[in-house]
MMTF fields as JSON, N, C-alpha, C and O atoms, coordinates in Angstrom:
{
  "mmtfVersion": "1.0.0",
  "mmtfProducer": "UNKNOWN",
  "numBonds": 531,
  "numAtoms": 532,
  "numGroups": 133,
  "numChains": 1,
  "numModels": 1,
  "chainsPerModel": [1],
  "groupsPerChain": [133],
  "chainIdList": ["A"],
  "bondAtomList": [4, 2, 8, 6, 12, 10, 16, 14, 20, 18, 24, 22, 28, 26, 32, 30, 36, 34, 40, 38, 44, 42, 48, 46, 52, 50, 56, 54, 60, 58, 64, 62, 68, 66, 72, 70, 76, 74, 80, 78, 84, 82, 88, 86, 92, 90, 96, 94, 100, 98, 104, 102, 108, 106, 112, 110, 116, 114, 120, 118, 124, 122, 128, 126, 132, 130, 136, 134, 140, 138, 144, 142, 148, 146, 152, 150, 156, 154, 160, 158, 164, 162, 168, 166, 172, 170, 176, 174, 180, 178, 184, 182, 188, 186, 192, 190, 196, 194, 200, 198, 204, 202, 208, 206, 212, 210, 216, 214, 220, 218, 224, 222, 228, 226, 232, 230, 236, 234, 240, 238, 244, 242, 248, 246, 252, 250, 256, 254, 260, 258, 264, 262, 268, 266, 272, 270, 276, 274, 280, 278, 284, 282, 288, 286, 292, 290, 296, 294, 300, 298, 304, 302, 308, 306, 312, 310, 316, 314, 320, 318, 324, 322, 328, 326, 332, 330, 336, 334, 340, 338, 344, 342, 348, 346, 352, 350, 356, 354, 360, 358, 364, 362, 368, 366, 372, 370, 376, 374, 380, 378, 384, 382, 388, 386, 392, 390, 396, 394, 400, 398, 404, 402, 408, 406, 412, 410, 416, 414, 420, 418, 424, 422, 428, 426, 432, 430, 436, 434, 440, 438, 444, 442, 448, 446, 452, 450, 456, 454, 460, 458, 464, 462, 468, 466, 472, 470, 476, 474, 480, 478, 484, 482, 488, 486, 492, 490, 496, 494, 500, 498, 504, 502, 508, 506, 512, 510, 516, 514, 520, 518, 524, 522, 528, 526],
  "bondOrderList": [1, 1, 1, 1, 1, 1, 1, 1, 1, 1, 1, 1, 1, 1, 1, 1, 1, 1, 1, 1, 1, 1, 1, 1, 1, 1, 1, 1, 1, 1, 1, 1, 1, 1, 1, 1, 1, 1, 1, 1, 1, 1, 1, 1, 1, 1, 1, 1, 1, 1, 1, 1, 1, 1, 1, 1, 1, 1, 1, 1, 1, 1, 1, 1, 1, 1, 1, 1, 1, 1, 1, 1, 1, 1, 1, 1, 1, 1, 1, 1, 1, 1, 1, 1, 1, 1, 1, 1, 1, 1, 1, 1, 1, 1, 1, 1, 1, 1, 1, 1, 1, 1, 1, 1, 1, 1, 1, 1, 1, 1, 1, 1, 1, 1, 1, 1, 1, 1, 1, 1, 1, 1, 1, 1, 1, 1, 1, 1, 1, 1, 1, 1],
  "groupList": [{"groupName": "MET", "atomNameList": ["N", "CA", "C", "O"], "elementList": ["N", "C", "C", "O"], "formalChargeList": [0, 0, 0, 0], "bondAtomList": [1, 0, 2, 1, 3, 2], "bondOrderList": [1, 1, 2], "singleLetterCode": "M", "chemCompType": "L-PEPTIDE LINKING"}, {"groupName": "GLU", "atomNameList": ["N", "CA", "C", "O"], "elementList": ["N", "C", "C", "O"], "formalChargeList": [0, 0, 0, 0], "bondAtomList": [1, 0, 2, 1, 3, 2], "bondOrderList": [1, 1, 2], "singleLetterCode": "E", "chemCompType": "L-PEPTIDE LINKING"}, {"groupName": "THR", "atomNameList": ["N", "CA", "C", "O"], "elementList": ["N", "C", "C", "O"], "formalChargeList": [0, 0, 0, 0], "bondAtomList": [1, 0, 2, 1, 3, 2], "bondOrderList": [1, 1, 2], "singleLetterCode": "T", "chemCompType": "L-PEPTIDE LINKING"}, {"groupName": "VAL", "atomNameList": ["N", "CA", "C", "O"], "elementList": ["N", "C", "C", "O"], "formalChargeList": [0, 0, 0, 0], "bondAtomList": [1, 0, 2, 1, 3, 2], "bondOrderList": [1, 1, 2], "singleLetterCode": "V", "chemCompType": "L-PEPTIDE LINKING"}, {"groupName": "GLY", "atomNameList": ["N", "CA", "C", "O"], "elementList": ["N", "C", "C", "O"], "formalChargeList": [0, 0, 0, 0], "bondAtomList": [1, 0, 2, 1, 3, 2], "bondOrderList": [1, 1, 2], "singleLetterCode": "G", "chemCompType": "PEPTIDE LINKING"}, {"groupName": "TRP", "atomNameList": ["N", "CA", "C", "O"], "elementList": ["N", "C", "C", "O"], "formalChargeList": [0, 0, 0, 0], "bondAtomList": [1, 0, 2, 1, 3, 2], "bondOrderList": [1, 1, 2], "singleLetterCode": "W", "chemCompType": "L-PEPTIDE LINKING"}, {"groupName": "ALA", "atomNameList": ["N", "CA", "C", "O"], "elementList": ["N", "C", "C", "O"], "formalChargeList": [0, 0, 0, 0], "bondAtomList": [1, 0, 2, 1, 3, 2], "bondOrderList": [1, 1, 2], "singleLetterCode": "A", "chemCompType": "L-PEPTIDE LINKING"}, {"groupName": "TYR", "atomNameList": ["N", "CA", "C", "O"], "elementList": ["N", "C", "C", "O"], "formalChargeList": [0, 0, 0, 0], "bondAtomList": [1, 0, 2, 1, 3, 2], "bondOrderList": [1, 1, 2], "singleLetterCode": "Y", "chemCompType": "L-PEPTIDE LINKING"}, {"groupName": "LEU", "atomNameList": ["N", "CA", "C", "O"], "elementList": ["N", "C", "C", "O"], "formalChargeList": [0, 0, 0, 0], "bondAtomList": [1, 0, 2, 1, 3, 2], "bondOrderList": [1, 1, 2], "singleLetterCode": "L", "chemCompType": "L-PEPTIDE LINKING"}, {"groupName": "ILE", "atomNameList": ["N", "CA", "C", "O"], "elementList": ["N", "C", "C", "O"], "formalChargeList": [0, 0, 0, 0], "bondAtomList": [1, 0, 2, 1, 3, 2], "bondOrderList": [1, 1, 2], "singleLetterCode": "I", "chemCompType": "L-PEPTIDE LINKING"}, {"groupName": "SER", "atomNameList": ["N", "CA", "C", "O"], "elementList": ["N", "C", "C", "O"], "formalChargeList": [0, 0, 0, 0], "bondAtomList": [1, 0, 2, 1, 3, 2], "bondOrderList": [1, 1, 2], "singleLetterCode": "S", "chemCompType": "L-PEPTIDE LINKING"}, {"groupName": "ARG", "atomNameList": ["N", "CA", "C", "O"], "elementList": ["N", "C", "C", "O"], "formalChargeList": [0, 0, 0, 0], "bondAtomList": [1, 0, 2, 1, 3, 2], "bondOrderList": [1, 1, 2], "singleLetterCode": "R", "chemCompType": "L-PEPTIDE LINKING"}, {"groupName": "PRO", "atomNameList": ["N", "CA", "C", "O"], "elementList": ["N", "C", "C", "O"], "formalChargeList": [0, 0, 0, 0], "bondAtomList": [1, 0, 2, 1, 3, 2], "bondOrderList": [1, 1, 2], "singleLetterCode": "P", "chemCompType": "L-PEPTIDE LINKING"}, {"groupName": "LYS", "atomNameList": ["N", "CA", "C", "O"], "elementList": ["N", "C", "C", "O"], "formalChargeList": [0, 0, 0, 0], "bondAtomList": [1, 0, 2, 1, 3, 2], "bondOrderList": [1, 1, 2], "singleLetterCode": "K", "chemCompType": "L-PEPTIDE LINKING"}, {"groupName": "ASP", "atomNameList": ["N", "CA", "C", "O"], "elementList": ["N", "C", "C", "O"], "formalChargeList": [0, 0, 0, 0], "bondAtomList": [1, 0, 2, 1, 3, 2], "bondOrderList": [1, 1, 2], "singleLetterCode": "D", "chemCompType": "L-PEPTIDE LINKING"}, {"groupName": "PHE", "atomNameList": ["N", "CA", "C", "O"], "elementList": ["N", "C", "C", "O"], "formalChargeList": [0, 0, 0, 0], "bondAtomList": [1, 0, 2, 1, 3, 2], "bondOrderList": [1, 1, 2], "singleLetterCode": "F", "chemCompType": "L-PEPTIDE LINKING"}, {"groupName": "HIS", "atomNameList": ["N", "CA", "C", "O"], "elementList": ["N", "C", "C", "O"], "formalChargeList": [0, 0, 0, 0], "bondAtomList": [1, 0, 2, 1, 3, 2], "bondOrderList": [1, 1, 2], "singleLetterCode": "H", "chemCompType": "L-PEPTIDE LINKING"}, {"groupName": "GLN", "atomNameList": ["N", "CA", "C", "O"], "elementList": ["N", "C", "C", "O"], "formalChargeList": [0, 0, 0, 0], "bondAtomList": [1, 0, 2, 1, 3, 2], "bondOrderList": [1, 1, 2], "singleLetterCode": "Q", "chemCompType": "L-PEPTIDE LINKING"}],
  "groupTypeList": [0, 1, 2, 3, 3, 4, 4, 5, 3, 6, 4, 7, 6, 0, 6, 8, 9, 10, 2, 6, 2, 4, 2, 3, 8, 8, 6, 11, 4, 6, 10, 12, 6, 6, 5, 13, 14, 6, 4, 3, 12, 6, 4, 3, 3, 4, 3, 3, 8, 10, 8, 4, 6, 8, 15, 6, 5, 2, 9, 9, 4, 8, 8, 6, 6, 9, 3, 7, 6, 6, 4, 14, 15, 6, 4, 11, 12, 4, 8, 4, 10, 12, 10, 5, 12, 15, 6, 3, 4, 6, 6, 6, 8, 6, 3, 3, 4, 6, 6, 12, 3, 3, 6, 8, 15, 12, 11, 5, 5, 5, 3, 6, 15, 9, 16, 6, 4, 6, 15, 6, 4, 8, 15, 4, 5, 6, 8, 12, 5, 0, 6, 6, 17],
  "groupIdList": [1, 2, 3, 4, 5, 6, 7, 8, 9, 10, 11, 12, 13, 14, 15, 16, 17, 18, 19, 20, 21, 22, 23, 24, 25, 26, 27, 28, 29, 30, 31, 32, 33, 34, 35, 36, 37, 38, 39, 40, 41, 42, 43, 44, 45, 46, 47, 48, 49, 50, 51, 52, 53, 54, 55, 56, 57, 58, 59, 60, 61, 62, 63, 64, 65, 66, 67, 68, 69, 70, 71, 72, 73, 74, 75, 76, 77, 78, 79, 80, 81, 82, 83, 84, 85, 86, 87, 88, 89, 90, 91, 92, 93, 94, 95, 96, 97, 98, 99, 100, 101, 102, 103, 104, 105, 106, 107, 108, 109, 110, 111, 112, 113, 114, 115, 116, 117, 118, 119, 120, 121, 122, 123, 124, 125, 126, 127, 128, 129, 130, 131, 132, 133],
  "secStructList": [7, 6, 6, 6, 6, 2, 2, 2, 2, 2, 2, 2, 2, 2, 2, 2, 2, 2, 2, 2, 2, 2, 2, 2, 2, 2, 2, 6, 6, 7, 7, 7, 2, 2, 2, 2, 2, 6, 6, 7, 7, 2, 2, 2, 2, 2, 2, 2, 2, 2, 2, 2, 2, 2, 2, 2, 2, 2, 2, 2, 2, 2, 2, 2, 2, 2, 2, 2, 2, 2, 6, 6, 7, 6, 6, 7, 7, 5, 6, 6, 5, 1, 7, 2, 2, 2, 2, 2, 2, 2, 2, 2, 2, 2, 2, 2, 6, 6, 2, 2, 2, 2, 2, 2, 7, 1, 6, 6, 6, 6, 6, 2, 2, 2, 2, 2, 2, 2, 2, 6, 6, 6, 6, 6, 6, 2, 2, 2, 2, 2, 2, 6, 7],
  "xCoordList": [-55.366, -54.26, -53.916, -52.904, -54.797, -53.809, -53.44, -52.807, -53.583, -53.609, -51.467, -50.623, -51.161, -49.882, -48.972, -47.949, -49.551, -49.048, -49.13, -48.529, -49.723, -49.733, -48.268, -47.388, -48.177, -47.391, -46.098, -45.901, -45.404, -44.704, -43.98, -42.817, -45.234, -44.758, -44.244, -43.065, -44.955, -44.191, -43.059, -42.536, -42.668, -41.347, -40.299, -39.287, -40.78, -39.672, -39.433, -38.407, -40.68, -40.15, -39.399, -38.694, -39.882, -38.677, -36.957, -36.177, -36.951, -35.437, -35.159, -34.146, -36.338, -35.405, -35.201, -34.418, -35.848, -34.991, -34.209, -33.43, -34.32, -32.811, -31.567, -30.546, -31.775, -30.749, -30.426, -29.666, -30.787, -30.876, -29.928, -29.028, -30.688, -30.246, -28.52, -27.404, -28.748, -27.239, -26.404, -25.286, -26.607, -25.514, -25.08, -23.957, -25.688, -25.516, -24.048, -22.896, -25.021, -23.921, -22.867, -21.81, -22.728, -21.29, -20.454, -19.321, -20.787, -20.351, -20.001, -19.075, -20.657, -19.605, -18.897, -18.386, -18.735, -17.52, -17.903, -17.249, -18.982, -19.622, -19.604, -20.48, -18.691, -18.477, -18.053, -17.057, -18.728, -18.379, -16.404, -15.715, -15.843, -14.451, -13.476, -12.334, -14.459, -13.635, -13.568, -12.505, -14.756, -14.64, -13.747, -12.907, -13.386, -12.497, -11.281, -10.711, -10.907, -9.297, -9.232, -8.176, -10.364, -9.604, -10.023, -10.959, -9.927, -9.95, -11.555, -11.599, -12.404, -13.692, -14.162, -14.448, -14.235, -14.6, -16.084, -16.824, -16.449, -17.518, -18.93, -19.982, -18.425, -19.28, -19.959, -21.117, -19.274, -19.503, -20.426, -21.43, -19.736, -20.888, -22.072, -22.935, -22.193, -23.132, -24.689, -25.898, -23.995, -24.301, -24.73, -25.729, -24.028, -24.421, -25.563, -26.564, -25.641, -26.905, -27.896, -29.087, -27.446, -29.023, -29.737, -30.938, -28.972, -29.603, -30.063, -30.973, -29.391, -29.975, -31.565, -32.579, -31.349, -32.568, -33.546, -34.746, -33.067, -34.377, -35.043, -36.256, -34.107, -34.799, -35.536, -36.76, -34.931, -35.527, -36.514, -37.409, -36.702, -37.859, -39.155, -40.352, -38.466, -40.046, -40.678, -41.909, -39.967, -40.112, -41.019, -41.698, -40.826, -41.221, -42.396, -42.945, -42.787, -43.973, -44.497, -45.695, -44.214, -45.394, -45.73, -46.729, -44.913, -45.606, -45.956, -46.811, -46.016, -47.233, -48.698, -49.703, -48.648, -49.884, -50.1, -51.064, -49.64, -50.369, -50.734, -51.527, -50.598, -50.944, -52.205, -53.208, -52.196, -53.375, -54.548, -55.723, -54.173, -55.546, -56.212, -57.425, -55.036, -55.13, -56.081, -57.182, -55.275, -56.323, -58.002, -58.763, -57.865, -59.41, -59.268, -60.139, -58.19, -58.056, -58.88, -59.109, -59.329, -60.329, -61.343, -62.145, -61.582, -63.022, -63.262, -64.319, -62.064, -62.209, -61.625, -60.491, -62.395, -61.648, -61.352, -62.04, -60.228, -60.122, -58.366, -57.392, -58.356, -57.084, -56.432, -55.33, -57.509, -57.158, -56.592, -56.191, -56.615, -56.34, -57.665, -58.556, -57.56, -58.646, -58.465, -58.804, -57.816, -57.651, -57.068, -55.842, -57.924, -57.063, -56.435, -55.228, -57.175, -56.364, -54.852, -53.886, -54.571, -53.018, -52.566, -51.625, -52.99, -52.572, -51.588, -50.369, -52.47, -51.929, -50.68, -49.489, -51.033, -50.045, -48.601, -47.577, -49.083, -47.732, -47.096, -45.876, -47.943, -46.785, -46.429, -45.199, -47.025, -46.22, -45.206, -44.221, -45.212, -44.342, -42.982, -41.863, -43.137, -42.479, -41.622, -40.577, -42.124, -41.533, -40.612, -39.479, -41.651, -40.88, -39.343, -38.393, -39.481, -38.156, -37.451, -37.002, -36.945, -36.861, -36.065, -34.905, -36.652, -35.954, -34.698, -33.963, -34.584, -32.983, -32.198, -31.351, -32.658, -31.168, -31.187, -30.183, -31.96, -31.656, -30.758, -29.775, -31.255, -30.212, -29.193, -28.261, -29.106, -27.869, -26.984, -25.807, -27.368, -26.951, -26.765, -26.143, -27.143, -27.438, -27.136, -27.843, -26.098, -25.923, -26.138, -25.673, -27.173, -28.053, -29.152, -29.536, -30.087, -30.751, -31.898, -33.12, -31.199, -32.409, -32.618, -33.568, -31.635, -31.994, -33.004, -33.866, -33.199, -33.953, -35.909, -36.852, -35.953, -36.597, -36.909, -37.515, -36.574, -36.872, -37.669, -38.801, -36.686, -37.127, -38.61, -39.425, -38.869, -40.18, -40.984, -42.16, -40.727, -42.195, -42.235, -43.239, -40.859, -41.694, -42.37, -43.29, -41.605, -42.079, -44.084, -44.892, -44.364, -45.561, -46.951, -48.137, -45.777, -46.711, -46.886, -48.01, -46.094, -45.83, -46.724, -47.272, -46.58, -47.16, -48.557, -49.564, -48.512, -49.688, -51.212, -52.422, -50.61, -51.591, -51.237, -51.791, -50.79, -50.537, -50.749, -51.361, -50.23, -50.562, -52.473, -53.064, -52.787, -54.367, -54.639, -55.172, -54.33, -55.031, -54.704, -55.445, -53.508, -53.034, -54.104, -54.531, -54.27, -54.748, -56.464, -57.248, -56.531, -58.394, -58.602, -59.789, -57.764, -57.728, -58.157, -58.212],
  "yCoordList": [-58.657, -57.43, -57.562, -57.865, -57.314, -57.148, -58.592, -58.727, -59.639, -60.702, -60.886, -61.376, -60.303, -60.21, -59.129, -59.518, -57.81, -57.598, -57.76, -56.875, -58.669, -58.959, -60.129, -60.033, -61.112, -62.164, -60.871, -60.345, -60.387, -59.105, -58.931, -59.223, -58.245, -58.02, -58.939, -59.223, -59.267, -60.473, -61.274, -61.824, -61.338, -61.614, -61.114, -61.589, -59.742, -58.576, -58.616, -58.546, -58.734, -58.697, -60.188, -60.405, -60.827, -62.041, -62.509, -63.319, -61.068, -60.875, -60.155, -60.431, -58.958, -58.57, -58.929, -58.234, -59.984, -60.966, -61.966, -62.532, -62.318, -63.08, -62.632, -63.282, -61.202, -60.31, -60.266, -61.145, -59.527, -59.221, -60.648, -60.685, -61.606, -62.95, -63.192, -63.442, -63.067, -63.399, -62.511, -62.961, -60.973, -59.779, -60.801, -61.298, -60.91, -61.458, -62.609, -62.638, -63.538, -64.968, -64.309, -64.605, -63.677, -63.102, -62.353, -62.802, -61.272, -60.798, -61.529, -61.154, -62.956, -64.23, -65.039, -66.007, -64.723, -65.237, -66.512, -67.555, -66.284, -67.36, -67.342, -67.829, -66.828, -66.853, -67.754, -68.459, -67.779, -69.299, -69.535, -68.52, -70.657, -70.228, -70.277, -69.845, -71.032, -70.512, -68.846, -68.454, -67.714, -66.448, -66.267, -65.468, -66.825, -66.328, -66.41, -65.389, -67.402, -67.863, -66.661, -66.054, -66.38, -65.214, -64.267, -63.694, -63.981, -62.215, -61.478, -60.248, -62.005, -61.105, -60.678, -61.404, -59.439, -58.633, -59.035, -59.215, -59.173, -59.781, -58.824, -59.256, -57.542, -56.408, -56.981, -57.396, -56.945, -57.533, -58.649, -58.754, -59.856, -61.1, -60.276, -60.161, -59.719, -59.301, -58.465, -58.667, -57.657, -57.292, -58.252, -57.984, -59.435, -60.888, -61.146, -61.203, -61.338, -62.188, -61.27, -61.502, -60.298, -58.928, -59.282, -59.544, -59.268, -58.992, -60.545, -60.586, -61.912, -62.872, -62.807, -62.676, -62.985, -63.163, -62.067, -62.249, -60.997, -60.194, -60.799, -60.972, -61.337, -62.054, -63.16, -63.056, -64.477, -65.438, -64.946, -64.726, -64.62, -64.322, -63.682, -63.969, -62.821, -62.174, -63.009, -63.017, -63.795, -64.641, -66.059, -66.762, -66.2, -67.369, -66.488, -67.268, -65.525, -64.215, -64.314, -64.43, -64.348, -64.012, -65.297, -65.519, -66.337, -68.238, -68.25, -69.131, -67.51, -67.925, -67.478, -68.148, -65.98, -65.497, -66.204, -66.947, -66.311, -67.336, -68.602, -68.991, -69.404, -70.487, -70.116, -70.813, -69.148, -68.296, -68.237, -68.552, -67.922, -66.829, -68.224, -68.416, -69.273, -70.103, -71.185, -71.676, -71.31, -72.799, -71.869, -72.261, -70.887, -70.155, -70.781, -71.55, -70.409, -70.165, -69.078, -69.084, -68.17, -66.768, -67.174, -67.768, -66.86, -67.187, -67.926, -67.831, -68.772, -69.873, -69.477, -69.856, -68.455, -67.449, -68.751, -69.771, -68.567, -69.615, -69.572, -69.265, -69.893, -69.807, -67.981, -67.805, -66.834, -65.531, -65.293, -64.213, -66.254, -65.859, -66.04, -66.868, -64.925, -65.201, -66.018, -65.782, -67.159, -68.348, -69.459, -69.562, -70.36, -71.17, -72.421, -72.656, -73.067, -74.374, -73.453, -74.125, -72.638, -71.591, -71.721, -72.511, -71.064, -70.503, -71.834, -71.777, -73.073, -74.44, -74.763, -74.864, -74.847, -75.06, -74.825, -75.493, -73.251, -72.142, -72.588, -72.686, -72.831, -73.275, -74.582, -74.616, -75.883, -76.967, -76.899, -77.268, -76.455, -75.68, -75.004, -75.38, -73.917, -73.354, -75.253, -75.904, -75.26, -76.602, -77.773, -78.219, -78.049, -78.957, -78.262, -78.933, -76.861, -76.288, -76.329, -77.473, -75.774, -75.273, -76.813, -76.697, -78.006, -79.675, -80.359, -81.177, -79.822, -79.434, -78.97, -79.475, -77.705, -76.236, -77.233, -77.937, -77.338, -78.057, -78.872, -78.844, -79.944, -81.225, -81.106, -81.75, -80.399, -80.104, -79.204, -79.562, -77.951, -77.097, -76.822, -75.768, -77.507, -77.25, -75.891, -75.249, -75.575, -74.65, -72.959, -71.978, -73.137, -72.203, -72.591, -71.437, -73.115, -73.724, -72.244, -72.296, -71.155, -69.836, -69.205, -68.496, -69.587, -69.189, -69.547, -68.727, -70.925, -71.819, -71.322, -71.046, -71.345, -71.028, -69.345, -68.906, -68.573, -67.236, -67.129, -66.715, -67.636, -68.101, -68.741, -68.345, -69.716, -70.526, -69.996, -70.191, -69.265, -68.585, -67.1, -66.391, -66.646, -65.617, -65.873, -65.242, -67.062, -67.835, -68.422, -68.483, -68.76, -68.985, -67.568, -67.506, -66.695, -65.384, -64.783, -64.315, -64.641, -63.576, -64.178, -63.522, -65.282, -66.316, -66.766, -66.803, -67.035, -68.208, -66.994, -67.198, -65.999, -65.192, -63.534, -63.235, -63.181, -61.641, -61.735, -60.858, -62.878, -62.289, -62.93, -62.572, -63.644, -63.902, -62.542, -61.881, -61.875, -61.077, -59.512, -58.534, -59.748, -58.489, -58.497, -57.521, -59.815, -60.056, -59.507, -59.084, -59.792, -59.305, -58.237, -58.035, -56.966, -55.808, -54.971, -53.745],
  "zCoordList": [8.084, 8.444, 10.165, 10.797, 10.403, 12.409, 12.562, 13.609, 11.968, 12.383, 11.824, 12.575, 10.331, 9.984, 11.168, 11.732, 11.374, 11.899, 13.356, 13.965, 14.104, 15.434, 15.342, 16.198, 14.298, 14.316, 14.08, 15.175, 13.23, 12.774, 14.28, 14.559, 15.366, 16.73, 17.488, 17.698, 17.779, 18.103, 18.037, 19.006, 16.829, 16.361, 16.834, 17.35, 16.517, 16.433, 18.58, 19.257, 18.923, 20.299, 21.053, 22.039, 20.195, 20.569, 20.377, 20.878, 18.955, 18.538, 19.905, 20.546, 20.471, 21.148, 22.604, 23.251, 23.211, 24.119, 23.664, 24.43, 22.328, 22.016, 21.754, 21.53, 21.812, 21.579, 22.901, 23.307, 23.593, 25.478, 26.37, 27.209, 25.668, 26.888, 25.629, 26.084, 24.538, 23.701, 24.1, 24.348, 24.31, 24.446, 26.173, 26.248, 26.904, 28.311, 28.184, 28.616, 27.24, 27.27, 26.609, 27.166, 25.824, 25.254, 26.118, 26.293, 26.713, 28.209, 29.043, 29.763, 29.283, 29.807, 29.212, 29.775, 27.783, 27.255, 26.423, 26.409, 25.78, 24.953, 23.797, 23.083, 23.451, 21.752, 20.761, 20.926, 19.756, 19.283, 19.417, 19.321, 19.594, 19.597, 18.19, 18.031, 17.16, 16.273, 15.963, 15.482, 16.234, 15.961, 16.904, 16.49, 18.593, 19.422, 18.67, 18.286, 18.467, 17.891, 16.712, 16.533, 15.969, 14.652, 15.576, 15.017, 16.22, 17.089, 16.639, 16.627, 16.402, 16.426, 17.654, 18.605, 17.598, 18.854, 18.843, 17.876, 20.774, 20.863, 19.977, 19.505, 20.029, 19.797, 18.477, 18.415, 17.698, 15.881, 15.838, 15.134, 17.08, 17.393, 17.685, 16.815, 18.77, 18.882, 18.055, 18.171, 17.371, 15.726, 14.704, 14.036, 14.492, 14.098, 14.649, 13.934, 15.929, 16.658, 16.729, 16.52, 17.002, 16.464, 15.357, 15.278, 14.584, 12.77, 12.219, 11.391, 12.709, 12.805, 13.275, 12.59, 15.079, 15.239, 15.129, 15.337, 14.82, 13.79, 13.045, 13.158, 11.894, 10.577, 11.086, 11.017, 11.717, 12.295, 12.706, 11.889, 14.012, 14.751, 14.03, 14.014, 13.525, 12.53, 11.606, 11.586, 10.746, 10.154, 10.616, 9.868, 11.876, 12.25, 13.117, 13.896, 13.197, 13.628, 12.854, 13.115, 11.673, 10.053, 9.753, 9.07, 10.242, 10.006, 10.635, 10.543, 12.157, 13.261, 12.946, 13.181, 12.258, 11.85, 10.752, 10.934, 9.693, 8.791, 9.191, 8.334, 9.974, 11.232, 11.795, 11.641, 12.38, 13.359, 12.16, 12.351, 11.3, 10.243, 9.535, 9.451, 8.982, 8.072, 8.932, 8.685, 9.906, 10.649, 11.754, 12.638, 11.164, 11.622, 13.293, 13.701, 14.125, 15.651, 16.236, 17.445, 15.48, 16.304, 16.701, 15.979, 18.349, 18.156, 19.485, 20.109, 19.928, 21.089, 21.932, 22.224, 22.63, 23.923, 24.906, 24.86, 25.802, 26.985, 27.601, 26.915, 28.776, 29.734, 29.123, 28.603, 29.398, 29.07, 27.673, 27.237, 27.154, 25.357, 24.549, 24.735, 23.475, 22.774, 21.685, 20.525, 22.195, 21.061, 22.144, 22.192, 23.082, 23.909, 22.723, 22.771, 21.847, 21.315, 20.843, 21.205, 20.416, 19.729, 20.806, 20.877, 22.033, 23.037, 23.491, 23.657, 23.646, 24.167, 23.013, 23.307, 22.169, 20.901, 21.231, 21.374, 21.303, 21.419, 22.915, 23.044, 23.944, 25.285, 24.665, 24.629, 24.063, 23.388, 23.051, 23.692, 22.061, 20.756, 21.594, 21.246, 22.794, 23.815, 24.652, 24.652, 24.847, 26.103, 25.116, 25.296, 23.989, 23.121, 22.295, 21.891, 22.227, 21.994, 23.01, 22.945, 24.111, 24.899, 25.558, 25.954, 25.627, 26.068, 25.415, 25.966, 24.016, 23.446, 24.301, 25.038, 24.085, 24.728, 26.13, 26.236, 26.949, 28.276, 28.421, 29.162, 27.378, 27.287, 26.972, 27.451, 26.235, 25.185, 26.154, 26.2, 27.045, 27.189, 28.452, 28.589, 29.754, 31.014, 31.557, 32.334, 31.091, 31.892, 31.639, 32.22, 30.359, 29.608, 30.233, 30.041, 30.827, 31.44, 31.755, 31.618, 32.14, 32.144, 30.526, 30.195, 29.73, 28.398, 27.983, 27.664, 27.864, 27.407, 28.14, 27.398, 29.178, 30.248, 30.255, 31.232, 29.367, 29.21, 27.774, 27.527, 26.966, 25.517, 25.422, 24.589, 26.307, 26.362, 27.027, 26.72, 28.001, 28.424, 27.555, 27.619, 26.614, 26.075, 24.647, 24.126, 24.122, 23.122, 23.335, 22.409, 24.835, 24.926, 25.505, 25.828, 25.325, 25.789, 24.691, 24.515, 23.859, 23.068, 21.436, 20.55, 21.562, 20.109, 20.63, 19.923, 21.683, 22.201, 22.959, 22.86, 23.545, 23.987, 22.979, 21.921, 23.292, 22.247, 20.904, 20.294, 20.291, 19.219, 18.536, 17.517, 19.307, 19.282, 19.594, 18.703, 20.897, 21.383, 19.96, 19.867, 19.125, 18.962, 17.382, 16.765, 17.12, 15.888, 15.926, 15.076, 17.462, 17.651, 17.714, 17.973, 17.556, 17.843, 16.154, 16.069]
}
């Protein structure tokens, strides 16, 4: 049960980070063009972003917890994590996920960097730590 809760918490933390970076982008005028043309206020876009991030990241966190538990990754400490293979996998997945964002949106490299670091830290290190409690 600790693993499932740890995955949910890691996903929720990622949702908060996504909401924060999304809010900064909205404040800088990065709202979808169709919504701008329709006159949708940035606050409404922010609420939609927040709810979408919450749903998506908590589901991803729960799936990561399932992979962690089903893959029997526990009990392999190293690299400052209770499970070094899971930490390495999460870090690799973070880099692979950030690369297309940086390639497609080079102005937003800092968003990809923040998300990749948070993903690796929360899912690779925090989730196994919470699962071990």
